[in-house]
Short mmCIF file of C-alpha atoms in Angstrom, two decimals:
data_model
loop_
_atom_site.label_atom_id
_atom_site.label_comp_id
_atom_site.label_asym_id
_atom_site.label_seq_id
_atom_site.Cartn_x
_atom_site.Cartn_y
_atom_site.Cartn_z
CA MET A 125 -21.86 -52.25 -9.01
CA ILE A 126 -22.96 -51.19 -12.63
CA PRO A 127 -24.21 -54.86 -13.99
CA VAL A 128 -22.93 -56.68 -16.76
CA ARG A 129 -25.35 -56.85 -19.82
CA LEU A 130 -25.33 -60.47 -21.13
CA VAL A 131 -26.66 -62.16 -24.13
CA LEU A 132 -27.45 -65.58 -23.93
CA ALA A 133 -28.09 -67.50 -27.17
CA VAL A 134 -28.92 -71.17 -27.46
CA GLN A 135 -31.27 -73.27 -29.30
CA ASP A 136 -32.78 -75.40 -26.14
CA GLU A 137 -35.34 -73.00 -24.41
CA LEU A 138 -35.44 -75.40 -21.36
CA TYR A 139 -31.76 -74.42 -20.96
CA ILE A 140 -32.78 -70.73 -21.26
CA GLU A 141 -35.41 -70.75 -18.13
CA PRO A 142 -33.62 -72.28 -15.57
CA PHE A 143 -30.51 -70.43 -16.34
CA MET A 144 -32.44 -67.15 -15.95
CA GLN A 145 -34.60 -68.76 -12.78
CA TYR A 146 -31.28 -69.66 -11.09
CA LEU A 147 -29.58 -65.81 -12.05
CA HIS A 148 -32.50 -64.08 -10.03
CA CYS A 149 -32.17 -66.40 -7.22
CA SER A 150 -28.27 -66.07 -6.76
CA GLU A 151 -26.05 -63.62 -5.47
CA PHE A 152 -25.55 -62.75 -9.34
CA ASP A 153 -28.86 -61.03 -9.58
CA ARG A 154 -27.56 -57.61 -8.97
CA ARG A 155 -24.55 -58.19 -10.95
CA ILE A 156 -25.87 -59.45 -14.25
CA ILE A 157 -28.61 -58.48 -16.56
CA VAL A 158 -29.65 -61.37 -19.36
CA THR A 159 -31.39 -61.25 -22.36
CA GLY A 160 -31.98 -65.01 -23.88
CA PHE A 161 -32.56 -66.10 -27.58
CA SER A 162 -33.28 -69.72 -28.75
CA ARG A 163 -33.53 -68.41 -32.43
CA GLN A 164 -30.99 -66.90 -34.64
CA ASP A 165 -32.75 -64.24 -36.28
CA ALA A 166 -34.07 -63.00 -33.26
CA PHE A 167 -30.50 -63.14 -31.73
CA GLU A 168 -28.82 -61.17 -35.01
CA MET A 169 -31.91 -58.56 -34.68
CA TYR A 170 -31.28 -57.78 -31.42
CA MET A 171 -27.62 -57.44 -31.63
CA LYS A 172 -28.16 -55.16 -34.74
CA ASP A 173 -30.22 -52.88 -32.91
CA SER A 174 -29.00 -52.78 -29.31
CA GLY A 175 -25.61 -54.50 -29.57
CA GLU A 176 -23.92 -51.02 -28.10
CA LEU A 177 -25.66 -52.07 -24.92
CA VAL A 178 -24.22 -55.41 -24.57
CA ASP A 179 -21.10 -56.29 -22.41
CA ILE A 180 -20.71 -60.25 -23.12
CA VAL A 181 -22.48 -62.66 -25.49
CA LEU A 182 -22.71 -66.39 -24.26
CA ALA A 183 -23.62 -68.58 -27.34
CA GLU A 184 -23.56 -72.01 -28.72
CA PRO A 185 -21.02 -72.34 -31.68
CA THR A 186 -23.81 -72.68 -34.02
CA PHE A 187 -25.17 -69.01 -33.28
CA LEU A 188 -21.68 -67.40 -33.17
CA GLU A 189 -20.60 -69.10 -36.75
CA ALA A 190 -23.58 -67.44 -38.67
CA TRP A 191 -23.65 -64.10 -36.80
CA GLN A 192 -22.01 -61.29 -39.15
CA GLY A 193 -21.09 -59.24 -36.03
CA LEU A 194 -18.59 -61.70 -34.29
CA ASN A 195 -15.48 -59.76 -35.15
CA SER A 196 -16.66 -56.11 -34.26
CA GLY A 197 -13.83 -56.18 -31.69
CA ARG A 198 -15.77 -54.45 -28.67
CA LEU A 199 -17.36 -57.11 -27.18
CA THR A 200 -16.48 -60.09 -24.85
CA VAL A 201 -17.64 -63.21 -26.91
CA VAL A 202 -17.82 -66.91 -24.79
CA SER A 203 -18.93 -69.70 -26.81
CA LEU A 204 -21.09 -72.13 -24.78
CA CYS A 205 -19.67 -75.69 -26.02
CA GLU A 206 -20.73 -79.16 -24.79
CA ARG A 207 -18.08 -81.71 -23.60
CA GLY A 208 -15.57 -82.89 -26.41
CA GLU A 209 -16.89 -79.61 -28.45
CA SER A 210 -14.32 -77.15 -29.68
CA ALA A 211 -14.22 -73.42 -30.27
CA SER A 212 -12.06 -70.66 -30.89
CA GLY A 213 -11.56 -67.94 -28.38
CA LEU A 214 -12.74 -68.09 -25.28
CA SER A 215 -15.12 -70.94 -24.03
CA LEU A 216 -17.21 -72.73 -21.19
CA ASP A 217 -18.83 -75.85 -20.68
CA LYS A 218 -22.48 -75.78 -21.29
CA TYR A 219 -23.42 -78.50 -18.68
CA GLN A 220 -21.56 -77.32 -15.43
CA PRO A 221 -22.62 -75.89 -12.19
CA LEU A 222 -24.45 -72.48 -12.83
CA HIS A 223 -23.02 -70.98 -10.16
CA GLN A 224 -19.34 -72.33 -11.61
CA LEU A 225 -20.08 -71.01 -14.97
CA LEU A 226 -21.25 -67.51 -13.99
CA PHE A 227 -18.47 -67.23 -11.66
CA SER A 228 -16.16 -68.08 -15.05
CA LEU A 229 -17.94 -65.53 -16.95
CA MET A 230 -17.44 -62.67 -14.51
CA ASN A 231 -13.97 -63.43 -14.28
CA MET A 232 -13.51 -63.08 -18.29
CA VAL A 233 -15.51 -59.75 -18.20
CA ARG A 234 -12.96 -58.24 -15.32
CA GLY A 235 -10.07 -59.89 -17.19
CA ASP A 236 -10.84 -58.04 -20.46
CA ARG A 237 -11.14 -54.78 -18.62
CA ARG A 238 -7.67 -55.39 -17.03
CA LYS A 239 -5.84 -56.28 -20.49
CA GLN A 240 -7.35 -52.63 -21.54
CA ALA A 241 -5.93 -51.07 -18.63
CA ASP A 242 -2.64 -52.91 -19.44
CA THR A 243 -2.11 -51.57 -22.61
CA GLU A 244 -2.03 -48.19 -21.50
CA VAL A 245 1.71 -46.84 -21.47
CA GLY A 246 3.00 -44.39 -18.80
CA THR A 247 3.45 -44.26 -14.98
CA VAL A 248 1.28 -46.98 -13.07
CA VAL A 249 0.30 -46.00 -9.82
CA ILE A 250 -0.34 -49.41 -7.40
CA GLY A 251 -1.81 -49.33 -4.28
CA VAL A 252 -1.36 -52.08 -1.68
CA HIS A 253 -4.42 -52.46 0.99
CA SER A 254 -5.95 -54.53 3.33
CA ILE A 255 -9.15 -54.04 5.36
CA VAL A 256 -7.86 -55.60 8.29
CA GLY A 257 -4.36 -54.42 9.97
CA GLY A 258 -1.47 -56.59 10.62
CA LEU A 259 -1.81 -58.53 7.41
CA GLY A 260 1.51 -57.42 5.92
CA LYS A 261 0.89 -54.41 3.71
CA SER A 262 4.26 -52.86 4.25
CA THR A 263 6.42 -55.92 3.52
CA VAL A 264 4.37 -56.98 0.19
CA SER A 265 4.58 -53.25 -1.01
CA TRP A 266 7.89 -53.27 -0.45
CA ASN A 267 8.74 -56.22 -2.16
CA ILE A 268 6.71 -55.30 -5.28
CA ALA A 269 8.51 -51.99 -5.40
CA LYS A 270 11.79 -53.81 -5.03
CA GLN A 271 11.25 -56.63 -7.61
CA LEU A 272 10.07 -54.17 -10.48
CA ALA A 273 13.24 -52.23 -9.67
CA SER A 274 15.37 -55.50 -9.93
CA GLU A 275 13.68 -56.06 -13.20
CA GLY A 276 14.94 -52.48 -14.40
CA ALA A 277 12.09 -50.28 -13.96
CA LYS A 278 12.29 -46.82 -12.19
CA VAL A 279 10.01 -47.14 -9.13
CA PHE A 280 8.74 -44.71 -6.30
CA TYR A 281 7.81 -45.92 -3.14
CA LEU A 282 5.11 -44.03 -1.11
CA ASN A 283 4.49 -44.92 2.16
CA LEU A 284 0.95 -43.25 3.20
CA GLU A 285 0.81 -45.07 6.50
CA THR A 286 -0.03 -42.48 9.59
CA VAL A 287 3.13 -44.44 11.05
CA ASN A 288 5.44 -45.70 8.99
CA ASN A 289 6.93 -48.90 9.28
CA ARG A 290 10.72 -48.25 10.48
CA LEU A 291 11.76 -51.55 9.55
CA ILE A 292 12.59 -50.75 5.82
CA PHE A 293 14.56 -47.67 6.71
CA GLU A 294 16.66 -49.56 9.31
CA GLY A 295 20.24 -49.31 8.24
CA GLN A 296 19.99 -47.22 5.54
CA ASN A 297 21.13 -43.60 5.25
CA VAL A 298 17.63 -42.46 3.41
CA ARG A 299 18.68 -38.64 4.01
CA GLU A 300 21.59 -38.57 2.23
CA GLY A 301 21.33 -35.98 -0.57
CA GLN A 302 17.45 -35.05 0.47
CA GLN A 303 16.61 -31.09 0.34
CA GLY A 304 13.16 -31.10 1.20
CA GLY A 305 11.45 -34.11 2.25
CA LEU A 306 7.42 -34.89 2.29
CA ALA A 307 6.66 -32.27 4.44
CA ARG A 308 8.36 -29.45 2.30
CA LEU A 309 6.66 -30.88 -0.67
CA LEU A 310 3.24 -30.88 0.66
CA TYR A 311 3.93 -27.03 1.77
CA ASP A 312 5.04 -26.13 -1.81
CA LEU A 313 2.36 -27.98 -3.64
CA LYS A 314 -0.25 -26.11 -1.34
CA SER A 315 1.38 -22.60 -1.90
CA ALA A 316 1.81 -23.18 -6.07
CA GLU A 317 -1.77 -23.76 -5.78
CA GLU A 318 -2.82 -20.89 -4.15
CA GLY A 319 -0.57 -18.73 -5.74
CA GLN A 320 -2.14 -20.43 -9.23
CA GLN A 321 2.05 -21.18 -10.03
CA GLU A 322 3.92 -24.21 -11.11
CA LEU A 323 6.24 -26.27 -8.77
CA LYS A 324 9.49 -24.68 -8.97
CA PHE A 325 11.48 -27.65 -7.79
CA PRO A 326 11.47 -31.28 -9.26
CA ILE A 327 10.67 -34.26 -7.41
CA SER A 328 14.37 -35.08 -6.91
CA ALA A 329 14.19 -31.98 -4.78
CA TYR A 330 12.11 -34.04 -2.23
CA ALA A 331 13.07 -37.31 -2.31
CA CYS A 332 15.59 -39.58 -1.50
CA ARG A 333 17.17 -43.00 -3.12
CA HIS A 334 17.05 -46.12 -0.86
CA PRO A 335 20.23 -48.16 -1.53
CA LEU A 336 18.15 -51.52 -1.04
CA LEU A 337 15.17 -50.61 -3.21
CA GLN A 338 17.36 -49.03 -5.83
CA GLY A 339 14.18 -46.68 -5.77
CA ASP A 340 13.26 -43.43 -4.70
CA ILE A 341 11.21 -42.91 -1.50
CA PHE A 342 10.47 -40.11 1.43
CA ALA A 343 12.27 -40.28 4.33
CA PRO A 344 9.68 -41.15 7.31
CA LEU A 345 7.89 -37.98 8.86
CA ASP A 346 9.00 -36.90 12.29
CA ASN A 347 5.87 -35.17 13.03
CA LEU A 348 2.64 -37.31 12.79
CA ASN A 349 0.43 -34.34 12.60
CA GLU A 350 1.54 -33.81 9.08
CA MET A 351 0.36 -37.19 7.69
CA LEU A 352 -2.90 -36.81 9.75
CA GLU A 353 -3.29 -33.72 7.83
CA LEU A 354 -3.31 -34.82 4.59
CA GLN A 355 -6.64 -34.98 3.26
CA ARG A 356 -7.97 -36.66 -0.15
CA LYS A 357 -7.04 -33.49 -2.38
CA GLU A 358 -3.75 -33.40 -1.14
CA THR A 359 -3.00 -37.02 -1.37
CA VAL A 360 -4.08 -37.07 -5.15
CA ASP A 361 -2.13 -33.89 -5.61
CA LEU A 362 0.95 -35.71 -4.27
CA ILE A 363 0.54 -38.82 -6.13
CA GLU A 364 -0.03 -36.99 -9.65
CA PHE A 365 3.14 -34.71 -8.89
CA ILE A 366 5.10 -38.07 -8.39
CA ALA A 367 3.61 -39.92 -11.87
CA ALA A 368 3.32 -36.69 -13.74
CA SER A 369 7.33 -36.02 -13.22
CA GLY A 370 7.87 -38.76 -16.31
CA LEU A 371 10.84 -40.43 -13.93
CA TYR A 372 8.92 -43.52 -12.77
CA ASP A 373 7.42 -46.65 -14.57
CA ALA A 374 5.91 -47.38 -11.24
CA VAL A 375 4.47 -45.86 -7.95
CA VAL A 376 3.84 -48.55 -5.03
CA ILE A 377 1.83 -46.93 -2.40
CA ASP A 378 1.40 -48.33 1.12
CA THR A 379 -1.84 -47.22 2.78
CA ASP A 380 -3.40 -47.39 6.08
CA SER A 381 -6.14 -50.28 6.92
CA TYR A 382 -8.59 -48.04 8.51
CA PRO A 383 -10.66 -45.71 6.84
CA ASN A 384 -9.10 -42.04 6.15
CA GLU A 385 -9.26 -39.76 3.31
CA ARG A 386 -5.71 -40.53 2.69
CA THR A 387 -6.20 -44.41 1.86
CA GLU A 388 -9.78 -43.69 -0.02
CA ALA A 389 -7.60 -41.04 -2.38
CA VAL A 390 -5.45 -44.11 -3.48
CA LEU A 391 -8.34 -46.74 -3.84
CA GLU A 392 -9.79 -43.98 -6.45
CA ARG A 393 -6.74 -42.92 -8.06
CA ALA A 394 -4.42 -46.28 -8.09
CA ASP A 395 -4.61 -48.03 -11.65
CA LYS A 396 -4.14 -51.20 -10.00
CA LEU A 397 -4.98 -52.55 -6.63
CA VAL A 398 -3.43 -55.43 -4.71
CA TRP A 399 -5.75 -56.56 -1.85
CA LEU A 400 -4.32 -58.48 1.04
CA VAL A 401 -6.16 -61.32 3.37
CA THR A 402 -4.70 -64.06 4.89
CA ASP A 403 -6.51 -67.75 5.54
CA ASP A 404 -8.21 -66.67 8.62
CA ASP A 405 -12.22 -66.36 8.93
CA ASN A 406 -12.23 -63.09 10.81
CA VAL A 407 -10.28 -61.35 8.02
CA MET A 408 -12.40 -62.84 5.14
CA ARG A 409 -15.47 -61.69 7.03
CA LYS A 410 -14.37 -58.30 7.53
CA THR A 411 -13.31 -58.05 4.01
CA THR A 412 -16.41 -59.35 2.57
CA LEU A 413 -18.52 -56.87 4.97
CA TRP A 414 -16.33 -53.84 3.52
CA PHE A 415 -17.27 -55.10 0.07
CA ASN A 416 -20.64 -55.29 0.65
CA HIS A 417 -21.15 -52.32 2.28
CA LEU A 418 -19.27 -50.40 -0.76
CA GLU A 419 -21.37 -52.25 -3.19
CA GLN A 420 -24.74 -50.81 -1.57
CA SER A 421 -23.67 -47.40 -0.68
CA ARG A 422 -21.50 -46.61 -3.61
CA PRO A 423 -22.10 -49.32 -6.43
CA ALA A 424 -19.98 -47.15 -9.14
CA MET A 425 -16.90 -46.94 -6.68
CA HIS A 426 -17.37 -50.78 -5.83
CA SER A 427 -17.18 -51.69 -9.58
CA HIS A 428 -14.53 -49.35 -10.35
CA ILE A 429 -12.04 -50.80 -7.67
CA LEU A 430 -13.26 -54.35 -8.51
CA CYS A 431 -12.18 -53.95 -12.46
CA LYS A 432 -8.49 -52.97 -11.00
CA SER A 433 -8.06 -55.32 -8.35
CA LEU A 434 -6.03 -58.38 -7.59
CA PHE A 435 -6.53 -60.43 -4.61
CA ALA A 436 -3.41 -62.27 -2.92
CA VAL A 437 -3.50 -64.32 -0.01
CA ASN A 438 -0.66 -63.42 2.32
CA ARG A 439 1.39 -65.80 4.65
CA TYR A 440 0.21 -68.65 2.36
CA THR A 441 1.03 -72.37 3.96
CA GLY A 442 -0.01 -74.68 1.41
CA GLU A 443 -3.98 -74.27 1.07
CA VAL A 444 -7.02 -71.90 1.67
CA VAL A 445 -9.45 -73.22 3.97
CA THR A 446 -11.49 -70.29 4.47
CA SER A 447 -12.79 -67.77 1.51
CA LEU A 448 -14.78 -64.72 0.81
CA PRO A 449 -18.74 -65.97 1.72
CA GLY A 450 -21.00 -65.22 -1.09
CA SER A 451 -18.26 -63.30 -3.08
CA GLU A 452 -17.34 -63.14 -6.89
CA ILE A 453 -13.83 -62.51 -5.92
CA VAL A 454 -11.08 -64.99 -6.85
CA PHE A 455 -7.59 -64.98 -5.17
CA GLU A 456 -5.03 -64.80 -7.80
CA ALA A 457 -1.70 -64.82 -6.00
CA MET A 458 -0.21 -66.65 -3.10
CA LEU A 459 2.26 -65.06 -0.91
CA SER A 460 4.09 -67.66 1.10
CA TYR A 461 4.19 -67.81 5.14
CA ILE A 462 7.94 -66.94 6.28
CA SER A 463 8.37 -68.65 9.39
CA ALA A 464 11.66 -66.65 10.23
CA TRP A 465 9.74 -63.56 10.24
CA LYS A 466 8.08 -63.88 13.83
CA ASN A 467 8.21 -61.19 16.61
CA GLY A 468 11.52 -59.66 17.84
CA ILE A 469 13.05 -59.87 14.59
CA ARG A 470 14.04 -55.96 13.88
CA GLN A 471 16.70 -56.69 10.94
CA ALA A 472 15.61 -54.96 7.76
CA THR A 473 16.83 -58.15 6.17
CA ALA A 474 14.21 -59.85 7.72
CA MET A 475 11.73 -58.09 5.18
CA HIS A 476 13.49 -60.09 2.03
CA SER A 477 13.28 -64.34 1.62
CA PRO A 478 14.40 -65.94 -1.91
CA LEU A 479 10.92 -67.88 -1.66
CA TYR A 480 8.87 -64.71 -0.88
CA GLN A 481 10.49 -62.89 -3.77
CA ARG A 482 9.31 -65.90 -6.17
CA ASP A 483 5.74 -65.48 -4.92
CA VAL A 484 6.33 -61.27 -5.32
CA GLN A 485 7.39 -61.80 -8.80
CA GLN A 486 4.52 -64.04 -10.11
CA LEU A 487 2.38 -61.19 -8.20
CA CYS A 488 4.08 -58.81 -10.54
CA ARG A 489 3.66 -60.96 -13.54
CA LYS A 490 -0.13 -61.31 -12.86
CA LEU A 491 -0.27 -57.24 -11.99
CA TYR A 492 1.32 -56.76 -15.48
CA GLY A 493 0.33 -59.64 -17.83
CA ASN A 494 2.33 -59.11 -21.12
CA ALA A 495 2.05 -55.25 -21.39
CA LYS A 496 5.17 -53.58 -22.19
CA VAL A 497 4.41 -50.84 -19.69
CA LEU A 498 8.00 -50.51 -17.61
CA ARG A 499 10.17 -48.51 -19.87
CA GLY A 500 13.15 -49.21 -17.80
CA GLY A 501 12.40 -53.23 -17.82
CA SER A 502 12.73 -55.69 -20.40
CA GLY A 503 8.83 -55.43 -21.03
CA GLN A 504 8.51 -59.17 -20.19
CA ARG A 505 6.17 -59.26 -17.63
#
């Protein structure tokens, strides 16, 4: 991943040396580049000459109080405080385990980047994904879409799984009023591109209303080849067509777990990603291996994904006893295990539960923060 450039400013040189030694011997070595200062004048001279290259300043309050560039607004600035010492803005305890300090620091950087994205207005594309299949992606993505719609947002639920989860369509006449469908839209998009023309019909000519969701969807494809043949470019074109229609506050996308070009297109295009895991050693191990491989093979993509991702534990039973080994990733949402959702339950109502909806509501709050991005809703996220 692209490393974070950190400036550390403390008066005690004996603090700087072990800080750097630990950093270079830890999992943060490739993630953080640190430059340390124990003198105020050297710190200020460096920030004046090279401040545009710095991502975050971690400094004792005495350094920050005398620094003229504190209010630049571009940097993430964190006060390094001793116990009982107060500071305005972001702060961290100076004397805590270095792993915990660096872990908190990285989360602050990620949080600032998310806030920048959260201030953008327009259609928000939300991808829901997991490395391992069978973790409940369809249930989560459907409930996110339903929650946003219940709060007044205009939502499009896009299922890009090779085989659709039919549970959400049971008992619903989703074909009513549908003129074209997804297969026709994909054909028309390709024809319009080849003819260098604008598409003649709006999204309403292809989509249909789901009565329970109170949002729009495509009816499930009857021919699996139509989904299997959907490549990266066609997937991006499809997402952009829906988002550019101006009709929706959010597009929630359900993906395949196994790698394919459709899924990769969603990971790249989505404004926000929800990554699902469960409290299971195998799930955690596979998720860690995937992210490690991505970081080594495509570091820019790895950084891009992490900056817009929220990690959620599905089927949560009260505590998480396993973790993502050697990872900086934090679980930010817990989605309760619903005992009624067992094999054999086929009714569409099985995908809904007041307890689960409460957890999904909290997840949506995490996704959106306080940003007023949902034109159709109240803006209180």
